[in-house]
Amino acid sequence: MNVSSIPHVARSTFGLLPDGTEVERVTLQAADGLEARIMTYGASLQALLVPDAAGRRDDIVLGHETFEGYLARRQFFGATVGRYANRIAGARFMLDGTEVQLAANNGVNALHGGLEGFDRRNWRIVAIEDGDHPAVTLAYTSADGEEGFPGTLDVEVTWRLAGPMELRLDMTARTDRPTVVNLTNHSFFNLAGACSGRNILDHHLTVAADHFLAIDAGAIPLPQPACAVTDTPFDFRAGVEVGARIRNDHPQLRVGRGYDHNFCLGPASGEPRFAARLAEPASGRVLELFTNQPGLQVYSGNFLDGSTGGKGGRLYRQSDAVCLEPHAWPNTPNRPDFPTARLSPGEVYRHTTLYRFTHAIQGAIETQSAVELPEGAGR
């Protein structure tokens, strides 16, 4: 493995915006080969190199090798999504008796922050740390009224190599007026490698959730309470291949064109808890995801249609990656029965997600996926 034996940080120019503004990339590298490359545009995870069971490193997130690809088409590859990740029905909601009208960019709904969300902003680098746990902190100030959201919102995102094989994401936000906040990272994972030519249907997925949210044709949660996963294709509690039931004749798989649903993890917590495990049999790579968020959106790349060229000159197609997006439930501002996404002055929004990588020997993936979930998971 051709990597340094000492964790370090490197900073370089990655591209230019049309007005000539520099887009930077910060590389965080750990001694055991884990390497994360963070782009200021969208505070995005542009690349994530992870060793396989034999020590061979591959980039396991979809995206582009040059900045021009990110600028040309909005597809959220690795991006920080906000001010509200996922959808808000009708692009409006009531807040303290006043209707808030947002920018509609997904039919009549608001999706991932509107027309120019946080993924389309060039964030500021405010801190870089070297040493045993290299990190970069990026900041963005969202103006009062941006995309219709009330309040000036100051956001910081810190990416850190918290251990030899662990990437930690911490996001905080503060506001000067009552508002709603729901941030996530939108990385597209393929543990076989972004250029491997393999899809994710043979990846084994475990999700620590007893319930999921059924959706309508606009991907808005139905008025009904959360649905039990028992005896449905949405039961990933014991671990199963992503593709094992994705083509079952189930109404929610039809409406979502696959998996594109929020799994209910339980109330938001102070510390991250186990949420999901993704394992790929050929490489032996295993990703365990821990978060303090109440929901996990599982998206099986249903709308990748071969019209986008990505890393290695490959065209991205359906099921080439899976997104595991921890965040608040969709349409929460219009659903008082859902966990709140409100943020008031004096409060601090805190989102923490840990991506922990391990290995499993080939043929042992099923056994590892089927282990008992940690205490309290999915409750």
C-alpha positions as MATLAB code, in Angstrom:
seq = 'MNVSSIPHVARSTFGLLPDGTEVERVTLQAADGLEARIMTYGASLQALLVPDAAGRRDDIVLGHETFEGYLARRQFFGATVGRYANRIAGARFMLDGTEVQLAANNGVNALHGGLEGFDRRNWRIVAIEDGDHPAVTLAYTSADGEEGFPGTLDVEVTWRLAGPMELRLDMTARTDRPTVVNLTNHSFFNLAGACSGRNILDHHLTVAADHFLAIDAGAIPLPQPACAVTDTPFDFRAGVEVGARIRNDHPQLRVGRGYDHNFCLGPASGEPRFAARLAEPASGRVLELFTNQPGLQVYSGNFLDGSTGGKGGRLYRQSDAVCLEPHAWPNTPNRPDFPTARLSPGEVYRHTTLYRFTHAIQGAIETQSAVELPEGAGR';
ca = [
       0.000    0.000    0.000;
       1.625    3.241   -1.112;
       0.558    5.533    1.705;
       2.421    7.450    4.364;
       2.896    5.857    7.776;
       1.942    9.179    9.431;
      -1.548   10.724    9.215;
      -1.475   14.008    7.373;
      -3.437   16.699    5.574;
      -2.942   18.192    2.123;
      -4.704   21.238    0.634;
      -4.925   22.044   -3.068;
      -6.983   23.755   -5.761;
      -9.618   21.477   -7.287;
     -11.313   23.841   -9.735;
     -12.755   27.268  -10.418;
     -16.311   28.590  -10.323;
     -17.506   30.544  -13.377;
     -16.649   33.809  -11.573;
     -13.101   32.616  -10.964;
     -13.560   31.703   -7.290;
     -11.243   28.898   -6.222;
     -12.693   25.552   -5.203;
     -10.335   23.722   -2.866;
      -9.883   20.100   -1.886;
      -8.478   18.902    1.443;
      -7.107   15.355    1.687;
      -7.132   13.597    5.054;
      -4.973   10.481    5.203;
      -4.577    7.934    7.991;
      -1.683    5.589    8.590;
      -3.654    2.441    7.748;
      -4.699    3.639    4.296;
      -8.048    5.347    4.888;
      -8.148    8.558    2.867;
     -10.932   11.138    2.560;
     -10.903   13.980    0.065;
     -13.200   16.891    0.956;
     -14.205   19.524   -1.596;
     -15.264   23.031   -0.525;
     -18.026   23.052   -3.132;
     -20.966   21.584   -1.238;
     -18.659   20.593    1.650;
     -18.586   17.338   -0.306;
     -16.907   13.988    0.204;
     -15.323   13.889   -3.240;
     -13.431   10.610   -2.727;
     -13.058    7.995   -0.017;
     -10.261    5.445   -0.396;
     -10.638    2.340    1.760;
      -8.447   -0.800    1.814;
     -10.111   -4.130    1.080;
      -9.423   -7.364    2.974;
      -6.182   -7.806    0.993;
      -5.010   -4.235    1.602;
      -5.890   -2.921   -1.871;
      -7.339    0.595   -1.784;
     -10.296    1.698   -3.884;
     -12.408    4.837   -4.002;
     -15.841    3.684   -2.802;
     -18.004    6.770   -3.490;
     -19.451    7.816   -6.831;
     -18.688   11.251   -8.221;
     -16.341   12.966  -10.651;
     -12.581   13.141  -11.007;
     -12.660   16.827  -11.989;
     -14.674   19.751  -10.684;
     -16.386   20.401  -14.007;
     -18.558   17.311  -13.583;
     -19.979   18.575  -10.292;
     -20.699   21.994  -11.733;
     -22.337   20.689  -14.916;
     -25.138   18.716  -13.286;
     -26.655   18.665   -9.813;
     -26.702   15.093   -8.512;
     -25.633   15.498   -4.868;
     -22.609   13.174   -5.163;
     -21.043   13.284   -1.688;
     -22.620   16.648   -0.901;
     -23.728   18.264    2.329;
     -27.478   18.711    1.837;
     -29.516   21.495    3.474;
     -31.131   23.631    4.709;
     -33.646   20.776    4.710;
     -32.607   17.375    3.349;
     -35.290   15.268    1.657;
     -38.720   16.723    0.851;
     -41.184   19.252    2.246;
     -44.682   18.796    0.793;
     -46.043   21.659   -1.254;
     -42.842   23.621   -0.571;
     -44.553   25.250    2.402;
     -45.169   24.825    6.112;
     -46.491   26.743    9.116;
     -44.073   28.097   11.705;
     -45.434   29.927   14.765;
     -48.666   30.716   12.944;
     -47.016   32.072    9.794;
     -46.875   30.241    6.481;
     -43.360   29.789    5.132;
     -43.199   29.498    1.330;
     -40.126   27.736   -0.038;
     -38.684   27.369   -3.502;
     -40.325   24.369   -5.213;
     -37.774   22.315   -7.158;
     -39.272   18.798   -7.156;
     -42.654   19.250   -8.771;
     -44.685   21.160   -6.187;
     -42.377   20.049   -3.372;
     -39.094   21.361   -1.977;
     -36.201   18.900   -2.198;
     -32.742   19.032   -0.592;
     -32.810   22.738    0.193;
     -34.406   24.116   -2.963;
     -33.039   25.420   -6.237;
     -29.620   26.363   -4.841;
     -29.142   24.325   -1.682;
     -26.046   23.938    0.444;
     -24.691   21.436   -2.110;
     -24.366   24.307   -4.633;
     -22.457   26.661   -2.329;
     -18.700   27.043   -2.024;
     -17.997   26.673    1.696;
     -15.179   28.387    3.611;
     -12.348   26.421    5.179;
     -12.124   27.711    8.764;
      -9.823   25.120   10.346;
      -7.428   22.341    9.370;
      -5.928   19.951   11.914;
      -3.025   17.576   11.313;
      -1.712   14.860   13.598;
      -3.236   11.594   14.736;
      -6.790   12.652   13.898;
      -6.570   14.952   10.866;
      -9.646   17.083   10.198;
     -11.064   19.938    8.175;
     -13.880   22.265    9.228;
     -15.909   24.153    6.639;
     -18.468   26.892    7.238;
     -21.364   28.462    5.381;
     -23.762   31.265    6.334;
     -27.233   30.877    4.853;
     -28.947   34.257    4.647;
     -32.383   34.943    6.088;
     -34.883   34.106    3.330;
     -32.491   31.985    1.268;
     -34.670   29.551   -0.703;
     -37.531   30.859    1.490;
     -36.199   29.599    4.841;
     -36.417   32.065    7.737;
     -33.428   33.073    9.832;
     -29.741   33.582    9.201;
     -28.189   30.147    9.715;
     -24.507   29.670   10.544;
     -23.421   26.122    9.700;
     -20.166   24.261   10.309;
     -19.208   20.818    9.007;
     -16.173   18.927   10.323;
     -14.762   15.858    8.604;
     -12.280   13.950   10.788;
     -10.360   10.677   10.621;
     -11.299    9.720   14.162;
      -9.498    6.378   14.036;
      -7.376    4.294   11.653;
     -10.523    3.146    9.821;
     -13.140    5.626   10.990;
     -14.450    8.793    9.333;
     -16.485   11.106   11.559;
     -18.842   13.825   10.347;
     -20.016   16.535   12.768;
     -22.456   19.242   11.681;
     -23.672   22.150   13.789;
     -25.997   25.063   13.075;
     -27.189   28.179   14.882;
     -29.957   30.589   13.912;
     -31.087   34.105   14.829;
     -34.776   33.335   14.151;
     -36.940   30.228   14.572;
     -36.444   27.967   11.550;
     -36.178   24.322   10.517;
     -32.876   22.523    9.955;
     -32.204   19.050    8.583;
     -28.727   18.315    7.250;
     -27.211   15.150    5.829;
     -24.409   13.852    3.674;
     -25.457   12.389    0.331;
     -22.611   10.012   -0.545;
     -23.296    7.215   -3.032;
     -21.512    4.095   -1.755;
     -20.250    1.121   -3.728;
     -17.950   -0.923   -1.519;
     -16.623   -2.869   -4.512;
     -15.206    0.421   -5.813;
     -16.583    3.325   -7.810;
     -14.807    2.040  -10.930;
     -15.304   -1.679  -10.282;
     -18.104   -2.191  -12.798;
     -20.125   -3.979  -10.117;
     -23.506   -2.853   -8.817;
     -24.681   -2.890   -5.198;
     -27.399   -5.547   -5.491;
     -25.125   -8.148   -3.857;
     -24.193   -5.827   -0.975;
     -25.603   -7.119    2.305;
     -27.500   -4.417    4.173;
     -28.553   -4.344    7.809;
     -30.766   -1.494    9.066;
     -31.635   -1.147   12.752;
     -35.239   -0.120   12.198;
     -38.549   -1.788   12.988;
     -40.553    0.743   10.943;
     -40.324    2.742    7.710;
     -42.360    5.541    6.142;
     -44.575    4.658    3.197;
     -44.617    7.357    0.508;
     -46.867    8.695   -2.221;
     -45.956    9.260   -5.885;
     -44.142   12.470   -4.928;
     -42.065   10.631   -2.274;
     -43.941   12.423    0.508;
     -44.775   10.255    3.543;
     -48.391    9.097    3.562;
     -50.694   10.396    6.315;
     -50.666    7.000    8.027;
     -48.313    6.123   10.908;
     -44.980    4.461   10.210;
     -45.279    0.946    8.782;
     -43.823   -2.132   10.450;
     -41.071   -3.724    8.355;
     -42.119   -7.257    9.397;
     -43.050   -9.474    6.433;
     -42.132   -6.759    3.900;
     -39.156   -6.190    1.549;
     -38.164   -3.403    3.966;
     -37.078   -5.738    6.751;
     -33.277   -5.441    6.871;
     -32.944   -6.127   10.601;
     -31.211   -9.474   10.129;
     -29.204   -8.432    7.081;
     -30.069   -9.290    3.478;
     -28.774   -8.515   -0.009;
     -30.003   -5.172   -1.345;
     -31.189   -6.931   -4.497;
     -32.848   -9.896   -2.800;
     -36.333   -8.335   -2.788;
     -35.920   -5.088   -4.690;
     -38.000   -6.395   -7.606;
     -40.770   -7.889   -5.487;
     -44.245   -6.764   -6.468;
     -44.757   -4.491   -3.483;
     -46.626   -1.168   -3.865;
     -43.899    0.800   -2.087;
     -41.174   -0.635   -4.338;
     -43.255    0.355   -7.336;
     -43.831    3.919   -6.196;
     -40.181    4.383   -5.205;
     -38.781    2.499   -8.222;
     -36.800    0.582   -5.623;
     -35.738    1.686   -2.180;
     -36.040    5.412   -1.529;
     -37.533    5.420    1.957;
     -36.958    6.717    5.444;
     -36.267    4.060    8.069;
     -37.269    5.085   11.598;
     -34.295    4.648   13.919;
     -35.864    6.031   17.068;
     -35.647    9.409   18.846;
     -32.702   11.677   18.157;
     -29.895   10.966   20.608;
     -26.937   12.817   22.042;
     -24.415   10.166   21.041;
     -24.301    8.172   17.789;
     -25.880    4.720   17.876;
     -25.726    1.837   15.416;
     -27.964    2.464   12.402;
     -26.780    0.333    9.484;
     -24.178   -2.092    8.189;
     -23.228   -2.494    4.526;
     -20.953   -5.356    3.428;
     -19.587   -6.333    0.005;
     -18.627   -9.992   -0.476;
     -15.851   -9.762   -3.086;
     -13.731   -7.088   -1.408;
     -14.636   -7.984    2.164;
     -15.231   -4.300    2.943;
     -17.760   -3.633    5.676;
     -19.180   -0.192    6.486;
     -20.884    0.330    9.832;
     -22.822    3.562   10.221;
     -23.588    5.174   13.584;
     -25.634    8.355   13.949;
     -27.566   10.472   16.423;
     -30.303   11.212   13.877;
     -33.880    9.801   14.077;
     -34.083    8.587   10.470;
     -32.040    6.913    7.750;
     -32.980    7.391    4.111;
     -32.002    4.318    2.103;
     -31.786    5.076   -1.625;
     -30.788    2.358   -4.090;
     -29.721    4.676   -6.926;
     -33.039    4.239   -8.754;
     -32.736    7.364  -10.887;
     -29.192    6.851  -12.130;
     -29.995    6.338  -15.802;
     -26.691    6.161  -17.658;
     -26.771    9.809  -18.709;
     -23.939   10.824  -16.370;
     -20.304    9.922  -16.835;
     -18.374    9.563  -13.587;
     -15.053    8.350  -12.256;
     -13.043    6.078  -14.497;
     -15.128    7.096  -17.522;
     -18.042    4.965  -16.340;
     -21.697    5.766  -16.955;
     -23.681    5.580  -13.745;
     -26.757    3.374  -13.954;
     -29.519    2.181  -11.659;
     -28.233    0.311   -8.571;
     -24.619    1.345   -9.135;
     -24.586    2.706   -5.576;
     -26.631    2.980   -2.417;
     -27.087    6.099   -0.289;
     -27.410    5.859    3.485;
     -28.536    9.332    4.572;
     -29.054    9.960    8.297;
     -31.379   12.890    8.986;
     -34.760   13.981   10.312;
     -37.815   12.421    8.757;
     -39.075   13.920    5.466;
     -41.835   16.552    5.618;
     -41.430   16.895    9.384;
     -42.394   20.637    9.373;
     -45.884   19.597    8.177;
     -46.174   16.588   10.484;
     -46.498   17.406   14.191;
     -46.551   13.638   14.842;
     -42.969   13.348   13.481;
     -39.761   14.183   15.399;
     -39.269   17.947   15.214;
     -36.733   19.715   12.981;
     -37.278   23.134   14.591;
     -34.283   25.222   15.646;
     -34.689   28.329   17.798;
     -32.214   31.101   18.694;
     -29.908   30.007   21.510;
     -30.132   26.338   20.509;
     -27.489   24.358   18.622;
     -28.375   21.817   15.958;
     -26.007   18.861   16.220;
     -25.640   16.022   13.735;
     -22.985   13.333   14.138;
     -22.411   10.368   11.835;
     -19.588    7.832   12.101;
     -18.497    5.682    9.156;
     -16.497    2.753   10.551;
     -14.777    0.345    8.169;
     -13.855   -3.254    8.923;
     -13.234   -6.408    6.887;
     -14.900   -9.790    6.628;
     -13.375  -12.796    4.950;
     -15.018  -13.774    1.685;
     -18.040  -15.982    2.331;
     -18.537  -14.680    5.875;
     -20.604  -11.626    4.932;
     -23.954  -13.303    5.549;
     -22.913  -14.462    8.997;
     -21.682  -11.002    9.924;
     -24.816   -9.314    8.610;
     -27.047  -11.594   10.614;
     -25.512  -10.919   14.018;
     -27.787   -9.643   16.769;
     -28.227   -5.864   16.583;
     -26.757   -3.756   19.384;
     -29.025   -3.295   22.389;
     -31.779   -0.774   21.664;
     -31.191   -0.708   17.909;
     -34.343   -0.230   15.893;
     -36.503    0.544   18.919;
];
